[in-house]
Amino acid sequence: MDLRAELLKSIWYAFTALDVEKSGKVSKSQLKVLSHNLYTVLCIPHDPVALEEHFRDDDDGPVSSQGYMPYLNKYILDKVEEGAFVKENFDELCWTLTAKKNYKPDRNGNSVVSHQDAFKLWCLFNFLSEDKYPLVMVPDEVEYLLKKICTAMNVELNSCELDDYLSQEPQGQGGLTVWQFLDMVNSGRLLRGIEQEAISMAVEEVYQEVIEDVLKQARSQHIRGTSSILLPPHFDLHVSWVQGYLWKRGQLRRNWSERWFMLKPSVLSYYMSEERKEKKGSIALDKHCCVEVLPDRDGKRCMFCVKTLARTYEMSASDTRQRQEWTLAIQTAIRLQAEGKKSLHKDLKQKRREQREQREQRKAAKEEETQRLKQLQEEKERKLQELELLKEAQRQAEILLQEEEQRRRQQHEEMQRTLEIQLREAEQARASMQAEMVLKEAEAERQRKRILELEDMQERLQEALQQEVKARQDEEAVRYAQARLLAEEEEKLKQLMKLKEEQEEYIIKTQREKQVLKQEMENKNKCLEEAQKQLEEVRVNRQRVDQDVMVAQRKLRQASTNVKHWNVQMNRLMHPIGPGDKRTNVSGGVFAGYQPLLSRRDSSLK
């Protein structure tokens, strides 16, 4: 929680206190006085021109909190500097305005806490309240604060009594308001049998620990030199807040003086006495500081020192235990500075808030799961009802199906009788048809045999045609090979003529160099001989190809002879066969269409 949020909480109480009619609006004159007082307690230079300009008298009437926020942010909160004012004076101003209207202690003087203690409880409430308006403190934080007060008095909080009170008290926005909290404390139900002075001392102790960030406190401030460590369970090194008397050695005069020391997370201050009216100095603590234990000397015992970048401070405690407590507390404050934590309790508050949010999330998830299970159960019941309706519909459908089946069976029986009559008629027609079929089958058998003979003849004819086509293809291949060999022979002759011309040229040119070029001539002669050998081989190949051509021509002539023979056989089979006819001449028939085709093929072969 930053400084602006802390200041806004207190200012909110002051604003609502000025809202007498509870309409959410405050008169401009009252806001002008409030702003002037805020300038004073926050040590901000007054800006009367802006104040008069913003709150000038006109007919707009009172100002709401939303209308006051722009001025508050721009001219007051934006100019506030942390450490430039006394936070307690600011809280007292806001408390004074709101307590007159809202705080109602017992008129008979039987209140458990004094007016000053009520102010400190109000400050503690603001620190621990939620960051939403209207300000409330959740029950967990109420229990936490009361436990700290009871721990300071060495008593145990009656949790059952607190739960009973919280269950009876109406809670708005999920928690208690500060006035409900003060009424609960003043009722005496939770602090029954405890003196007001003890309660006041406990409230002061918790106030200094939480609000003023004091890290150590003497249990009995009336006894010099005695101090003890408070051990909150939330802190890892168990150091809470520190105050007490120590002997300090001066820097210039080097004499020893007894001073009242008060330790906060960022500074170790020392005063003339425990009233803290005259401050003698302070030691700023950061991550570069350290604490060391010193040996006894100069008549002083239980010595230790605090080293900073600027100087070293020597101190002496009353006994070894007190020295250990002080060194541990100062080391803790240095570690807090190194970790960047300005306030221990702000960090603890944030952790508690995160834990509460996690619990709320788990609770919401559990409720959501319960709701989902409930919806599933309702869905299950609805589906069971639908299933019952479906079963009833199924029973009705079965009844209709049985009726339909009965009607269909009757129709089937009638159809069966009709079919039996038709079947008898079909049997009679079948008998007559079978007689006709016998005659037809005998005729068909003769036709099948004839067709088989014709098919066999056709296959032989096709084989002869294929042989003729193959012979023609072989002839074409041989002719192509012969042409290729002739081309190669011509190419070899050209090369031979070229070689002869080159040889003659070389002979003419090399007459004068006969001795030198003799070897080259021999090489050329060798090449010529090889070319002649290749020419001879080409001639041999040509003769072989010619022989192959002659063989292919003989095959072609033989195939033509076979084709003519089969044409004669085909002509004999062309005449159709009739029952009882003699096989005289087959000049026509089924294959009469083949004769023009065969004639064209014979002419092409010729």
Coordinates of C-alpha atoms in Angstrom, one line a residue:
M1 CA 0.0 0.0 0.0
D2 CA 1.6 3.3 -1.1
L3 CA 1.5 6.6 0.6
R4 CA -1.3 8.0 -1.6
A5 CA -3.6 5.1 -0.7
E6 CA -2.9 5.6 3.0
L7 CA -3.6 9.3 2.9
L8 CA -6.8 8.7 0.9
K9 CA -8.2 6.4 3.5
S10 CA -7.9 9.0 6.3
I11 CA -9.2 11.8 4.0
W12 CA -12.2 9.6 3.1
Y13 CA -13.2 9.5 6.8
A14 CA -12.8 13.3 7.1
F15 CA -15.0 13.9 3.9
T16 CA -17.7 11.5 5.1
A17 CA -17.7 13.2 8.5
L18 CA -18.4 16.6 6.8
D19 CA -21.3 15.0 4.8
V20 CA -23.9 15.6 7.5
E21 CA -26.9 14.7 5.3
K22 CA -25.2 11.5 4.0
S23 CA -25.9 12.6 0.5
G24 CA -22.3 12.0 -0.8
K25 CA -21.8 15.8 -1.0
V26 CA -20.0 18.4 1.1
S27 CA -20.4 22.2 1.1
K28 CA -17.6 24.2 -0.6
S29 CA -16.8 26.2 2.5
Q30 CA -16.2 23.0 4.5
L31 CA -14.0 21.6 1.8
K32 CA -12.1 24.8 1.6
V33 CA -11.3 24.6 5.4
L34 CA -10.5 20.9 5.0
S35 CA -8.1 21.6 2.1
H36 CA -6.4 24.4 4.1
N37 CA -5.8 22.1 7.1
L38 CA -4.5 19.4 4.8
Y39 CA -2.0 21.9 3.3
T40 CA -0.8 22.6 6.9
V41 CA -0.4 19.1 8.3
L42 CA 1.1 17.8 5.0
C43 CA 3.6 20.7 5.0
I44 CA 2.6 21.7 1.4
P45 CA 3.0 25.4 0.4
H46 CA -0.4 27.0 0.4
D47 CA -2.0 28.0 -2.9
P48 CA -4.8 30.4 -2.0
V49 CA -5.5 31.3 -5.6
A50 CA -6.2 27.8 -6.7
L51 CA -8.2 27.2 -3.5
E52 CA -10.4 30.2 -4.1
E53 CA -10.7 29.4 -7.8
H54 CA -11.8 25.8 -7.3
F55 CA -14.2 26.5 -4.4
R56 CA -15.6 29.9 -5.5
D57 CA -19.2 30.6 -4.6
D58 CA -21.6 29.9 -7.4
D59 CA -24.9 28.2 -7.9
D60 CA -23.5 24.6 -8.3
G61 CA -24.2 23.7 -4.7
P62 CA -22.1 21.2 -2.7
V63 CA -19.3 19.1 -4.2
S64 CA -19.3 15.2 -4.3
S65 CA -16.3 13.1 -3.6
Q66 CA -15.8 12.6 -7.4
G67 CA -15.8 16.4 -7.8
Y68 CA -13.3 16.9 -5.0
M69 CA -10.9 14.2 -6.2
P70 CA -9.4 16.2 -9.1
Y71 CA -8.4 19.1 -6.9
L72 CA -7.2 16.7 -4.1
N73 CA -5.0 14.8 -6.5
K74 CA -3.6 17.8 -8.4
Y75 CA -3.0 20.4 -5.6
I76 CA -2.4 18.1 -2.6
L77 CA -1.6 14.5 -3.1
D78 CA 0.7 15.1 -6.1
K79 CA 2.8 17.5 -4.0
V80 CA 3.1 15.3 -1.0
E81 CA 6.7 14.1 -0.2
E82 CA 7.2 11.1 2.0
G83 CA 9.2 12.1 5.1
A84 CA 8.4 15.8 4.8
F85 CA 5.5 15.7 7.3
V86 CA 4.5 13.9 10.4
K87 CA 2.0 11.1 9.5
E88 CA 0.6 11.0 13.0
N89 CA -0.4 14.7 12.9
F90 CA -2.2 14.1 9.6
D91 CA -4.1 11.1 11.1
E92 CA -5.0 13.1 14.2
L93 CA -6.6 15.8 12.0
C94 CA -8.8 13.3 10.1
W95 CA -9.5 11.4 13.3
T96 CA -10.7 14.5 15.1
L97 CA -13.1 15.3 12.3
T98 CA -14.6 11.9 12.0
A99 CA -14.6 11.0 15.8
K100 CA -16.8 13.9 16.7
K101 CA -19.6 12.5 14.5
N102 CA -19.1 8.7 14.6
Y103 CA -17.2 7.7 17.7
K104 CA -19.5 7.2 20.7
P105 CA -17.6 5.9 23.8
D106 CA -19.4 5.0 27.1
R107 CA -20.6 8.3 28.7
N108 CA -20.1 6.8 32.2
G109 CA -16.4 6.4 31.5
N110 CA -16.6 2.6 31.4
S111 CA -14.9 2.4 28.0
V112 CA -12.2 -0.3 27.7
V113 CA -9.9 2.0 25.6
S114 CA -9.1 5.7 26.0
H115 CA -9.7 8.3 23.3
Q116 CA -6.0 8.2 22.4
D117 CA -6.0 4.4 22.2
A118 CA -9.2 4.6 20.0
F119 CA -7.2 6.9 17.7
K120 CA -4.4 4.3 17.4
L121 CA -6.8 1.5 16.9
W122 CA -8.4 3.6 14.1
C123 CA -5.0 4.0 12.5
L124 CA -4.4 0.2 12.8
F125 CA -7.8 -0.4 11.2
N126 CA -7.0 1.9 8.3
F127 CA -3.7 0.1 7.7
L128 CA -5.3 -3.4 7.8
S129 CA -8.6 -2.5 6.0
E130 CA -9.3 -3.5 2.4
D131 CA -8.5 -1.1 -0.4
K132 CA -12.1 -0.4 -1.4
Y133 CA -14.7 2.0 -0.1
P134 CA -16.5 2.1 2.2
L135 CA -13.6 0.9 4.3
V136 CA -14.1 -2.4 6.1
M137 CA -11.8 -4.9 7.8
V138 CA -12.4 -8.6 7.0
P139 CA -12.8 -11.0 9.9
D140 CA -9.4 -12.6 9.4
E141 CA -7.6 -9.2 9.8
V142 CA -9.8 -8.4 12.9
E143 CA -8.7 -11.7 14.5
Y144 CA -5.1 -11.0 13.5
L145 CA -5.1 -7.5 15.1
L146 CA -6.8 -8.7 18.3
K147 CA -4.3 -11.6 18.6
K148 CA -1.4 -9.2 18.3
I149 CA -2.9 -7.0 21.1
C150 CA -3.5 -10.0 23.3
T151 CA 0.0 -11.3 22.6
A152 CA 1.5 -8.0 23.7
M153 CA -0.4 -8.5 27.0
N154 CA 0.6 -12.2 27.3
V155 CA -3.0 -13.3 27.2
E156 CA -4.8 -15.6 24.8
L157 CA -7.6 -14.4 22.6
N158 CA -11.0 -16.0 23.1
S159 CA -11.7 -17.1 19.5
C160 CA -15.1 -18.5 20.3
E161 CA -16.3 -15.2 21.8
L162 CA -15.0 -13.4 18.7
D163 CA -16.8 -15.8 16.3
D164 CA -20.1 -15.3 18.3
Y165 CA -19.7 -11.6 18.1
L166 CA -19.0 -11.6 14.4
S167 CA -21.9 -13.9 13.7
Q168 CA -24.3 -11.6 15.6
E169 CA -23.0 -8.3 14.2
P170 CA -24.3 -7.3 10.8
Q171 CA -21.4 -7.1 8.4
G172 CA -21.5 -4.8 5.3
Q173 CA -19.3 -5.4 2.3
G174 CA -17.9 -8.6 3.9
G175 CA -16.3 -7.1 7.1
L176 CA -16.6 -4.7 10.0
T177 CA -16.5 -0.9 9.9
V178 CA -14.1 0.9 12.2
W179 CA -17.0 2.0 14.4
Q180 CA -18.2 -1.5 14.8
F181 CA -14.7 -2.6 15.6
L182 CA -14.3 0.1 18.3
D183 CA -17.7 -0.8 19.8
M184 CA -16.6 -4.4 19.9
V185 CA -13.4 -3.5 21.8
N186 CA -15.2 -1.2 24.1
S187 CA -17.9 -3.8 24.9
G188 CA -15.3 -5.7 27.0
R189 CA -16.4 -9.1 25.7
L190 CA -13.0 -9.9 24.3
L191 CA -10.8 -8.2 26.8
R192 CA -12.7 -9.0 30.0
G193 CA -10.8 -8.6 33.3
I194 CA -7.8 -6.7 31.8
E195 CA -6.8 -3.3 33.1
Q196 CA -7.1 -0.3 30.9
E197 CA -3.4 0.6 31.4
A198 CA -2.3 -2.9 30.2
I199 CA -4.6 -2.5 27.1
S200 CA -3.2 1.0 26.5
M201 CA 0.4 -0.3 26.6
A202 CA -0.4 -3.2 24.3
V203 CA -2.1 -0.9 21.8
E204 CA 0.9 1.4 21.9
E205 CA 3.2 -1.5 21.3
V206 CA 1.3 -2.8 18.3
Y207 CA 0.9 0.7 17.0
Q208 CA 4.6 1.4 17.1
E209 CA 5.3 -2.0 15.5
V210 CA 2.8 -1.8 12.7
I211 CA 2.4 1.9 12.0
E212 CA 5.8 3.3 13.0
D213 CA 7.7 0.3 11.8
V214 CA 9.8 0.0 15.0
L215 CA 11.7 -3.3 14.9
K216 CA 12.3 -3.8 18.7
Q217 CA 10.7 -2.6 21.9
A218 CA 11.5 -3.0 25.6
R219 CA 8.8 -5.0 27.3
S220 CA 8.9 -2.7 30.4
Q221 CA 9.8 0.8 29.3
H222 CA 10.1 1.9 32.9
I223 CA 13.1 -0.3 33.5
R224 CA 16.3 0.9 31.8
G225 CA 18.5 -1.5 30.0
T226 CA 16.0 -4.3 29.8
S227 CA 14.5 -5.2 26.4
S228 CA 13.2 -8.3 24.8
I229 CA 12.5 -9.6 21.3
L230 CA 8.9 -10.0 20.1
L231 CA 8.6 -13.1 18.0
P232 CA 5.8 -12.9 15.4
P233 CA 5.2 -16.2 13.6
H234 CA 5.1 -14.5 10.2
F235 CA 8.7 -13.4 10.2
D236 CA 11.6 -15.7 9.4
L237 CA 14.2 -14.3 11.8
H238 CA 11.6 -13.7 14.5
V239 CA 12.7 -10.0 15.1
S240 CA 9.8 -7.6 15.5
W241 CA 10.6 -4.1 16.8
V242 CA 13.4 -2.6 18.9
Q243 CA 13.7 0.2 21.5
G244 CA 15.9 0.5 24.6
Y245 CA 18.8 2.2 26.3
L246 CA 22.4 1.6 25.0
W247 CA 25.7 3.3 25.7
K248 CA 27.1 5.1 22.7
R249 CA 30.6 6.4 22.1
G250 CA 31.0 9.9 20.7
Q251 CA 32.9 10.6 17.5
L252 CA 34.8 13.7 18.5
R253 CA 35.1 13.7 22.3
R254 CA 35.2 9.8 22.4
N255 CA 33.2 9.7 25.6
W256 CA 30.4 7.3 26.4
S257 CA 26.8 8.5 26.8
E258 CA 23.6 6.6 27.5
R259 CA 21.0 7.1 24.8
W260 CA 17.5 5.8 24.1
F261 CA 17.7 3.9 20.7
M262 CA 14.8 3.1 18.4
L263 CA 15.3 0.8 15.4
K264 CA 13.2 1.0 12.2
P265 CA 13.8 -0.8 9.0
S266 CA 15.7 2.1 7.4
V267 CA 17.2 4.0 10.3
L268 CA 18.5 3.6 13.9
S269 CA 17.6 6.8 15.8
Y270 CA 18.8 7.7 19.3
Y271 CA 17.4 10.2 21.8
M272 CA 18.3 11.8 25.2
S273 CA 15.6 9.7 26.9
E274 CA 12.7 7.4 26.3
E275 CA 10.3 10.3 25.9
R276 CA 12.0 11.0 22.5
K277 CA 11.6 14.7 22.9
E278 CA 15.3 15.5 22.0
K279 CA 16.7 13.6 19.1
K280 CA 20.5 13.4 19.2
G281 CA 21.1 11.7 15.8
S282 CA 20.3 8.8 13.5
I283 CA 22.2 6.1 11.6
A284 CA 20.9 5.4 8.1
L285 CA 20.8 1.7 7.3
D286 CA 21.3 0.3 3.8
K287 CA 22.7 -2.9 2.2
H288 CA 26.3 -1.6 2.6
C289 CA 26.1 -1.5 6.4
C290 CA 27.2 -4.3 8.7
V291 CA 27.2 -5.2 12.5
E292 CA 30.3 -6.5 14.3
V293 CA 30.8 -7.7 17.9
L294 CA 33.8 -6.0 19.6
P295 CA 35.9 -7.2 22.5
D296 CA 35.6 -5.6 25.9
R297 CA 37.8 -2.5 26.5
D298 CA 38.0 0.8 28.2
G299 CA 35.9 -0.5 31.1
K300 CA 32.9 -1.3 28.7
R301 CA 31.6 -4.8 28.1
C302 CA 29.2 -6.4 25.6
M303 CA 30.3 -4.0 22.9
F304 CA 29.4 -4.0 19.2
C305 CA 29.6 -1.5 16.3
V306 CA 27.5 -0.5 13.3
K307 CA 29.7 0.2 10.2
T308 CA 28.4 2.5 7.4
L309 CA 30.1 3.9 4.4
A310 CA 30.6 7.2 6.3
R311 CA 31.7 6.1 9.8
T312 CA 31.6 3.4 12.5
Y313 CA 29.3 3.7 15.6
E314 CA 30.5 1.9 18.7
M315 CA 27.8 0.9 21.3
S316 CA 27.7 -1.1 24.5
A317 CA 24.8 -3.2 25.9
S318 CA 24.0 -4.1 29.5
D319 CA 24.6 -7.8 29.0
T320 CA 25.4 -10.4 26.3
R321 CA 21.7 -11.3 25.7
Q322 CA 20.8 -7.7 25.0
R323 CA 23.8 -7.3 22.6
Q324 CA 22.8 -10.4 20.7
E325 CA 19.2 -9.1 20.4
W326 CA 20.4 -5.7 19.1
T327 CA 22.8 -7.1 16.6
L328 CA 20.2 -9.6 15.4
A329 CA 17.6 -6.9 15.0
I330 CA 20.0 -4.5 13.2
Q331 CA 21.1 -7.3 10.8
T332 CA 17.5 -7.9 10.1
A333 CA 16.8 -4.3 9.3
I334 CA 19.9 -4.3 6.9
R335 CA 18.6 -7.4 5.2
L336 CA 15.2 -5.8 4.7
Q337 CA 16.9 -2.8 3.0
A338 CA 18.9 -5.1 0.8
E339 CA 15.7 -6.9 -0.2
G340 CA 13.9 -3.6 -1.0
K341 CA 11.3 -4.0 1.7
K342 CA 10.3 -0.7 3.4
S343 CA 7.7 -2.1 5.8
L344 CA 7.6 -5.6 7.2
H345 CA 3.9 -5.5 8.1
K346 CA 2.9 -4.1 4.7
D347 CA 4.6 -7.2 3.1
L348 CA 2.9 -9.5 5.7
K349 CA -0.5 -7.8 5.0
Q350 CA -0.1 -8.3 1.3
K351 CA 0.7 -12.0 1.9
R352 CA -2.3 -12.5 4.1
R353 CA -4.5 -10.8 1.5
E354 CA -3.1 -13.1 -1.2
Q355 CA -3.8 -16.1 1.0
R356 CA -7.4 -14.8 1.5
E357 CA -7.8 -14.4 -2.2
Q358 CA -6.6 -17.9 -2.8
R359 CA -9.0 -19.2 -0.2
E360 CA -11.8 -17.3 -1.9
Q361 CA -10.9 -18.6 -5.2
R362 CA -10.8 -22.2 -3.9
K363 CA -14.2 -21.6 -2.2
A364 CA -15.6 -20.1 -5.4
A365 CA -14.3 -23.1 -7.4
K366 CA -15.8 -25.5 -4.9
E367 CA -19.2 -23.7 -5.1
E368 CA -18.9 -23.7 -8.9
E369 CA -18.2 -27.5 -8.8
T370 CA -21.2 -28.0 -6.4
Q371 CA -23.4 -26.0 -8.7
R372 CA -22.1 -27.9 -11.7
L373 CA -22.9 -31.2 -9.9
K374 CA -26.3 -30.0 -9.1
Q375 CA -26.9 -29.1 -12.7
L376 CA -25.6 -32.5 -13.7
Q377 CA -28.1 -34.1 -11.3
E378 CA -30.9 -32.0 -12.7
E379 CA -29.8 -33.0 -16.2
K380 CA -29.8 -36.6 -15.1
E381 CA -33.3 -36.4 -13.7
R382 CA -34.5 -34.7 -16.8
K383 CA -33.0 -37.3 -19.0
L384 CA -34.6 -40.1 -16.9
Q385 CA -38.0 -38.4 -17.4
E386 CA -37.2 -38.2 -21.2
L387 CA -36.3 -41.9 -21.0
E388 CA -39.6 -42.8 -19.4
L389 CA -41.4 -40.9 -22.1
L390 CA -39.4 -42.7 -24.7
K391 CA -40.2 -46.0 -23.2
E392 CA -43.9 -45.2 -23.2
A393 CA -43.6 -44.1 -26.8
Q394 CA -41.8 -47.4 -27.6
R395 CA -44.7 -49.4 -26.1
Q396 CA -47.2 -47.5 -28.2
A397 CA -45.0 -48.1 -31.2
E398 CA -44.8 -51.8 -30.5
I399 CA -48.6 -52.0 -30.3
L400 CA -48.9 -50.2 -33.6
L401 CA -46.2 -52.5 -35.0
Q402 CA -48.1 -55.6 -34.0
E403 CA -51.3 -54.3 -35.6
E404 CA -49.3 -53.5 -38.8
E405 CA -47.7 -57.0 -38.7
Q406 CA -51.2 -58.6 -38.4
R407 CA -52.4 -56.7 -41.4
R408 CA -49.3 -57.5 -43.3
R409 CA -49.6 -61.2 -42.6
Q410 CA -53.2 -61.2 -43.9
Q411 CA -52.1 -59.5 -47.1
H412 CA -49.2 -62.0 -47.4
E413 CA -51.6 -64.9 -47.2
E414 CA -53.8 -63.5 -49.9
M415 CA -50.8 -62.8 -52.1
Q416 CA -49.6 -66.3 -51.5
R417 CA -52.8 -67.8 -52.7
T418 CA -52.7 -65.6 -55.8
L419 CA -49.1 -66.7 -56.4
E420 CA -50.0 -70.4 -56.1
I421 CA -52.6 -70.0 -58.9
Q422 CA -50.2 -68.1 -61.0
L423 CA -47.5 -70.7 -60.3
R424 CA -49.7 -73.6 -61.6
E425 CA -50.4 -71.6 -64.7
A426 CA -46.7 -71.0 -65.1
E427 CA -45.9 -74.7 -64.7
Q428 CA -48.2 -75.5 -67.5
A429 CA -46.6 -72.8 -69.7
R430 CA -43.2 -74.1 -68.7
A431 CA -44.0 -77.7 -69.8
S432 CA -45.0 -76.4 -73.2
M433 CA -41.9 -74.2 -73.4
Q434 CA -39.6 -77.1 -72.4
A435 CA -40.7 -79.1 -75.5
E436 CA -40.0 -76.1 -77.7
M437 CA -36.7 -75.6 -75.9
V438 CA -35.5 -79.1 -76.7
L439 CA -36.0 -78.4 -80.4
K440 CA -34.3 -75.1 -80.1
E441 CA -31.4 -76.5 -78.2
A442 CA -30.8 -79.1 -80.9
E443 CA -30.7 -76.4 -83.6
A444 CA -28.6 -74.2 -81.4
E445 CA -26.1 -77.1 -80.8
R446 CA -25.6 -77.4 -84.6
Q447 CA -25.1 -73.7 -84.9
R448 CA -22.6 -73.7 -82.1
K449 CA -20.5 -76.3 -83.8
R450 CA -20.5 -74.3 -87.0
I451 CA -19.5 -71.2 -85.1
L452 CA -16.7 -73.0 -83.4
E453 CA -15.3 -74.2 -86.8
L454 CA -15.6 -70.6 -88.2
E455 CA -13.8 -69.2 -85.1
D456 CA -11.0 -71.7 -85.4
M457 CA -10.7 -70.7 -89.1
Q458 CA -10.6 -67.1 -88.1
E459 CA -7.9 -67.6 -85.5
R460 CA -5.7 -69.4 -88.1
L461 CA -6.3 -66.6 -90.5
Q462 CA -5.3 -64.0 -87.9
E463 CA -2.1 -66.0 -87.1
A464 CA -1.2 -65.9 -90.8
L465 CA -1.8 -62.1 -90.9
Q466 CA 0.4 -61.6 -87.9
Q467 CA 3.2 -63.6 -89.5
E468 CA 2.9 -61.5 -92.6
V469 CA 3.0 -58.3 -90.6
K470 CA 6.0 -59.6 -88.6
A471 CA 7.8 -60.5 -91.8
R472 CA 7.1 -57.0 -93.2
Q473 CA 8.5 -55.5 -89.9
D474 CA 11.6 -57.7 -90.1
E475 CA 12.1 -56.6 -93.8
E476 CA 11.8 -52.9 -92.7
A477 CA 14.3 -53.4 -89.9
V478 CA 16.7 -55.1 -92.3
R479 CA 16.3 -52.3 -94.8
Y480 CA 16.9 -49.7 -92.1
A481 CA 20.1 -51.6 -91.0
Q482 CA 21.2 -51.8 -94.6
A483 CA 20.7 -48.1 -95.1
R484 CA 22.6 -47.3 -91.9
L485 CA 25.5 -49.6 -92.9
L486 CA 25.6 -47.9 -96.3
A487 CA 25.8 -44.5 -94.6
E488 CA 28.6 -45.7 -92.4
E489 CA 30.4 -47.1 -95.5
E490 CA 30.1 -43.7 -97.3
E491 CA 31.3 -41.9 -94.1
K492 CA 34.3 -44.3 -93.9
L493 CA 35.1 -43.7 -97.6
K494 CA 35.0 -40.0 -97.1
Q495 CA 37.3 -40.3 -94.2
L496 CA 39.6 -42.5 -96.3
M497 CA 39.7 -40.1 -99.2
K498 CA 40.4 -37.3 -96.7
L499 CA 43.2 -39.2 -95.2
K500 CA 44.6 -39.9 -98.7
E501 CA 44.5 -36.2 -99.6
E502 CA 46.1 -35.3 -96.3
Q503 CA 48.8 -37.9 -96.9
E504 CA 49.5 -36.6 -100.4
E505 CA 49.7 -33.0 -99.0
Y506 CA 52.0 -34.2 -96.2
I507 CA 54.2 -36.0 -98.9
I508 CA 54.5 -32.8 -101.0
K509 CA 55.2 -30.6 -98.0
T510 CA 57.6 -33.0 -96.3
Q511 CA 59.9 -33.8 -99.2
R512 CA 62.5 -31.4 -97.7
E513 CA 61.9 -32.8 -94.3
K514 CA 61.6 -36.5 -95.1
Q515 CA 63.9 -37.6 -92.4
V516 CA 62.0 -35.7 -89.7
L517 CA 58.4 -36.7 -90.8
K518 CA 59.1 -40.3 -91.6
Q519 CA 57.6 -41.4 -88.3
E520 CA 54.4 -39.3 -88.9
M521 CA 54.0 -41.0 -92.3
E522 CA 54.2 -44.4 -90.7
N523 CA 51.5 -43.4 -88.3
K524 CA 49.3 -42.2 -91.1
N525 CA 49.9 -45.5 -92.9
K526 CA 48.8 -47.4 -89.8
C527 CA 45.6 -45.3 -89.7
L528 CA 45.0 -45.9 -93.3
E529 CA 45.4 -49.6 -92.8
E530 CA 43.0 -49.6 -89.9
A531 CA 40.5 -47.6 -92.0
Q532 CA 40.8 -50.2 -94.8
K533 CA 40.2 -52.9 -92.3
Q534 CA 37.1 -51.1 -91.1
L535 CA 36.0 -50.7 -94.7
E536 CA 36.4 -54.4 -95.3
E537 CA 34.4 -55.1 -92.1
V538 CA 31.6 -52.8 -93.3
R539 CA 31.6 -54.6 -96.7
V540 CA 31.3 -57.9 -94.9
N541 CA 28.5 -56.6 -92.8
R542 CA 26.8 -55.3 -95.9
Q543 CA 26.9 -58.7 -97.5
R544 CA 25.5 -60.3 -94.3
V545 CA 22.6 -57.7 -94.3
D546 CA 22.0 -58.5 -97.9
Q547 CA 21.7 -62.1 -97.1
D548 CA 19.3 -61.3 -94.2
V549 CA 17.2 -59.2 -96.7
M550 CA 17.0 -62.1 -99.1
V551 CA 15.9 -64.5 -96.2
A552 CA 13.2 -62.0 -95.2
Q553 CA 12.0 -61.7 -98.8
R554 CA 11.7 -65.5 -99.0
K555 CA 9.7 -65.5 -95.7
L556 CA 7.5 -62.8 -97.1
R557 CA 6.9 -64.8 -100.3
Q558 CA 6.1 -67.9 -98.2
A559 CA 3.7 -65.9 -96.0
S560 CA 1.9 -64.6 -99.1
T561 CA 1.6 -68.2 -100.4
N562 CA 0.0 -69.2 -97.1
V563 CA -2.4 -66.2 -97.2
K564 CA -3.5 -67.3 -100.7
H565 CA -4.0 -70.8 -99.5
W566 CA -6.1 -69.7 -96.6
N567 CA -8.1 -67.4 -98.9
V568 CA -9.0 -70.5 -101.0
Q569 CA -10.0 -72.3 -97.8
M570 CA -12.1 -69.3 -96.6
N571 CA -14.0 -69.1 -100.0
R572 CA -14.9 -72.8 -99.6
L573 CA -16.4 -72.2 -96.2
M574 CA -18.3 -69.0 -97.1
H575 CA -21.5 -71.0 -98.1
P576 CA -23.9 -71.3 -95.1
I577 CA -24.9 -74.8 -94.1
G578 CA -28.5 -75.7 -94.2
P579 CA -30.3 -78.7 -92.7
G580 CA -29.9 -81.6 -95.1
D581 CA -27.9 -79.6 -97.7
K582 CA -24.8 -81.1 -99.3
R583 CA -21.4 -79.3 -99.0
T584 CA -21.1 -78.3 -102.7
N585 CA -19.7 -74.8 -102.9
V586 CA -18.8 -72.2 -100.2
S587 CA -18.8 -69.0 -102.3
G588 CA -20.9 -67.1 -99.8
G589 CA -22.0 -67.2 -96.2
V590 CA -21.1 -65.7 -92.9
F591 CA -17.6 -64.7 -93.9
A592 CA -18.5 -63.2 -97.3
G593 CA -17.4 -59.8 -95.8
Y594 CA -13.8 -61.0 -95.5
Q595 CA -13.3 -61.4 -99.4
P596 CA -12.9 -57.7 -100.2
L597 CA -10.6 -57.3 -97.2
L598 CA -8.4 -60.2 -98.4
S599 CA -8.4 -58.9 -102.0
R600 CA -7.2 -55.5 -100.8
R601 CA -4.4 -57.2 -98.7
D602 CA -3.3 -59.4 -101.7
S603 CA -3.0 -56.3 -103.9
S604 CA -1.0 -54.5 -101.3
L605 CA 1.3 -57.5 -100.9
K606 CA 1.9 -57.7 -104.7

